[in-house]
Coordinates of C-alpha atoms in Angstrom, one line a residue:
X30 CA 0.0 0.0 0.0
X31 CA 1.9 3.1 -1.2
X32 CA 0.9 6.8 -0.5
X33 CA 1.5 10.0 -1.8
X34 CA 0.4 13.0 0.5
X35 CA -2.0 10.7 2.3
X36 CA -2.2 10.1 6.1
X37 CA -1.3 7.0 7.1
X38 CA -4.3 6.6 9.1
X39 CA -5.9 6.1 5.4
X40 CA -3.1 3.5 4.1
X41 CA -4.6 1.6 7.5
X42 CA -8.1 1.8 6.3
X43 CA -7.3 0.5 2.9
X44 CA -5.4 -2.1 4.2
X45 CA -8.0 -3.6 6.5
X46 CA -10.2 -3.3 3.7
X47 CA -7.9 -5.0 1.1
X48 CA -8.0 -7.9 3.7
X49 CA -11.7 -7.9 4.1
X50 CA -12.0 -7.9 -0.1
X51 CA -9.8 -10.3 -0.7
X52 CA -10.9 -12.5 2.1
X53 CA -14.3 -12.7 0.6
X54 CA -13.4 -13.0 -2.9
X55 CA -14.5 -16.4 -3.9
X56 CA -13.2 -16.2 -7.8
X57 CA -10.0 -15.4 -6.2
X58 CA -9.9 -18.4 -4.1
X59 CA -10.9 -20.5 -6.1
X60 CA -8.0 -20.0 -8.4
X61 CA -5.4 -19.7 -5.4
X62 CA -6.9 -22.6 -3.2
X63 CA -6.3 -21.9 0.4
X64 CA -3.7 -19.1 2.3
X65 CA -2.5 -16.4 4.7
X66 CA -2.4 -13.1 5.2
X67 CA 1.0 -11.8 6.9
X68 CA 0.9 -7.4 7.5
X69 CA 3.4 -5.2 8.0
X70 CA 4.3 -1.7 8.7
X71 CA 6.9 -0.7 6.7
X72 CA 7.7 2.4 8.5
X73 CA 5.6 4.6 6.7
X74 CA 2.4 2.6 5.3
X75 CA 1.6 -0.8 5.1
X76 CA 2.4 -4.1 2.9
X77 CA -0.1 -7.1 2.7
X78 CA 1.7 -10.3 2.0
X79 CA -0.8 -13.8 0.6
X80 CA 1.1 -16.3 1.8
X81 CA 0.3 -18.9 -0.7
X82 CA -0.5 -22.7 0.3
X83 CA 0.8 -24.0 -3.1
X84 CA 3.2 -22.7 -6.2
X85 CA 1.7 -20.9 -8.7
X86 CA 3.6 -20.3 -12.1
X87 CA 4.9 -16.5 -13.6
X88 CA 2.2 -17.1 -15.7
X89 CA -0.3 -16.6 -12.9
X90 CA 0.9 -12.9 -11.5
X91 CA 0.8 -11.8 -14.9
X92 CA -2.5 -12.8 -15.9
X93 CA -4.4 -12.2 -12.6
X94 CA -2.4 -9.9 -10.4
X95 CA -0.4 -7.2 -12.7
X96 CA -2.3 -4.1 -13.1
X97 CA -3.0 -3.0 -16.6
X98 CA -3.6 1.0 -17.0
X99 CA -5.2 0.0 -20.0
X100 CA -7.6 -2.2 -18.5
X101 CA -7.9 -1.9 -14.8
X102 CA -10.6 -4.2 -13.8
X103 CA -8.6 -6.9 -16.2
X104 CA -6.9 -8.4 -13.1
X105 CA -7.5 -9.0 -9.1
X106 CA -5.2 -6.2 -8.3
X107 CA -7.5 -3.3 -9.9
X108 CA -10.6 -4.8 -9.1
X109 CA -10.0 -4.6 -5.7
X110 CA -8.8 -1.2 -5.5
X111 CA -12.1 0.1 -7.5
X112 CA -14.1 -1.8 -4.7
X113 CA -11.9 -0.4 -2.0
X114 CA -12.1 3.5 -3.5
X115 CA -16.1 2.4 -4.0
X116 CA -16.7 1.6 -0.3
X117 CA -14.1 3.8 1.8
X118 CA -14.7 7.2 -0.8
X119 CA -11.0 7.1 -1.0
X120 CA -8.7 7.8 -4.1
X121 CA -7.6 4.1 -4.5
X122 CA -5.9 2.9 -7.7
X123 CA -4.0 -0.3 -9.0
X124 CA -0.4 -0.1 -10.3
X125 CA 3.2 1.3 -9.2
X126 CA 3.0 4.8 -10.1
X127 CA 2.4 6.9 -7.1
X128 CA 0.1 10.0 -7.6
X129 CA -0.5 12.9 -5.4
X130 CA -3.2 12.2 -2.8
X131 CA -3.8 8.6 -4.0
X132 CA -3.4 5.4 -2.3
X133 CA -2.0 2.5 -4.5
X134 CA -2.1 -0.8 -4.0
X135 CA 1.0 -1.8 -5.9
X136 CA 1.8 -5.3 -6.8
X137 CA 4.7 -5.1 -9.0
X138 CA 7.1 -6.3 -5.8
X139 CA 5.0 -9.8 -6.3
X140 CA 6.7 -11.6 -8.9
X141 CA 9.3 -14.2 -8.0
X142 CA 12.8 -13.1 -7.7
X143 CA 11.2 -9.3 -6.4
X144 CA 13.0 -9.0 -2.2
X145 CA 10.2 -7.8 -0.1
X146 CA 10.6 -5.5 3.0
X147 CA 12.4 -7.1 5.6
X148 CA 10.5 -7.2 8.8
X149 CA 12.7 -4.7 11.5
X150 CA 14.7 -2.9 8.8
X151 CA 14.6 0.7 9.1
X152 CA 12.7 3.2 6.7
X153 CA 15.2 5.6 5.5
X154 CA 14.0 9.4 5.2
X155 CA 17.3 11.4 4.4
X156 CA 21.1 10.1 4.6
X157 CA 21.6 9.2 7.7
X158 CA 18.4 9.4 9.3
X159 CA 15.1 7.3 9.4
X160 CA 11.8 8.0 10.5
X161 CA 10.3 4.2 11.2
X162 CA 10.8 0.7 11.8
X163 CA 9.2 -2.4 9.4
X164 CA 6.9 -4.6 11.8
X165 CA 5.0 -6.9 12.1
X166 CA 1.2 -5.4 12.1
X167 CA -1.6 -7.4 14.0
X168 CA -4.1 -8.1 11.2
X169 CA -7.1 -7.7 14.3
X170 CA -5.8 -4.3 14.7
X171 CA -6.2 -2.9 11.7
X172 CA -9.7 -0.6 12.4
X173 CA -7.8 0.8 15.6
X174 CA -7.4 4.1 15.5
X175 CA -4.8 4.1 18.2
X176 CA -2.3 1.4 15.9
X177 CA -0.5 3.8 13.9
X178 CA 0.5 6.2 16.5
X179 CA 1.5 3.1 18.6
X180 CA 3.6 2.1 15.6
X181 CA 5.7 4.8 14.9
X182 CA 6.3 5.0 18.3
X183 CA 8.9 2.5 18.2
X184 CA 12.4 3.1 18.6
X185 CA 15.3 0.2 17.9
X186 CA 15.4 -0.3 21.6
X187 CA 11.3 -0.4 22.2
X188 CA 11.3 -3.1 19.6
X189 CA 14.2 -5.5 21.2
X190 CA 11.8 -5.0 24.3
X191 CA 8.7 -5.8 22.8
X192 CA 10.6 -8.9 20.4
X193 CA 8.5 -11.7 21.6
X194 CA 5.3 -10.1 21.0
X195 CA 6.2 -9.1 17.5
X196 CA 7.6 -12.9 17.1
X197 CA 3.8 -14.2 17.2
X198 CA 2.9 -11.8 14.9
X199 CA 5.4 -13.7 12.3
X200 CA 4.3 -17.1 10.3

């Protein structure tokens, strides 16, 4: 979940809500068979990981997960951000490119081979300085409105303390 000039309290909201979507999509299951969600802060918004129960081929992310700015309701990944913009009345679009005061749900990091955001790695802001921490999120929490403040909260040494709470949060 990527954001451009948009609170973070609103990257939260989407997120539950991508959950929720996907959750209930049946077409989508039926294709994927069973899985997991796994949610992280990343220091400044919020990635959604499926934890798949079985392989899937290339094939697969390009047909039904790659958004198409040609045709966004072609795949998962823009039909669910039209349903998410549809039922939050939030700018919410498919895709990598990041747009002023738009949330986008950007799957390009899911092909195989892609490195994902490792979990307690530091989100850089200038040389030299950072401005969050990548953590586990609770999935539960997700329509708190107390969990991002308690998130950015955490310094290096508030994490180590709070390690074996963030360990159950990990598959």
């Amino acid at each position: 979940i990527d954001r451009k000039g948009v609170d973070a309290d609103i990257a939260q909201q989407v997120a539950a809500e991508l959950i929720d979507v996907i959750a209930h999509d049946t077409q989508f299951r039926d294709i994927v068979g069973s899985f997991k969600f796994y949610v992280q802060w990343t220091g400044h918004s919020f990635h959604v990981y499926l934890l798949l129960n079985k392989v899937l081929p290339a094939s697969f992310y390009e047909r039904f997960i790659s958004y198409s700015k040609e045709d966004p309701l072609r795949s998962f990944t823009g039909r669910w951000a039209a349903m998410i913009a549809q039922e939050l009345s939030v700018k919410v679009q498919g895709g990598h490119e990041k747009k002023e005061g738009w949330v986008t749900i950007d799957s390009s990091q899911s092909p195989s081979g892609k490195l994902a955001r490792c979990p307690f790695s530091l989100h850089v802001n200038s040389p030299g300085g950072f401005d969050g921490i990548a953590l586990p999120a609770d999935i539960k929490r997700l329509r708190d409105t107390t969990l991002i403040k308690e998130l950015q909260s955490y310094t290096p040494k508030k994490v180590l303390q709070h390690l074996n709470a963030f360990a159950k949060l990990i598959p």
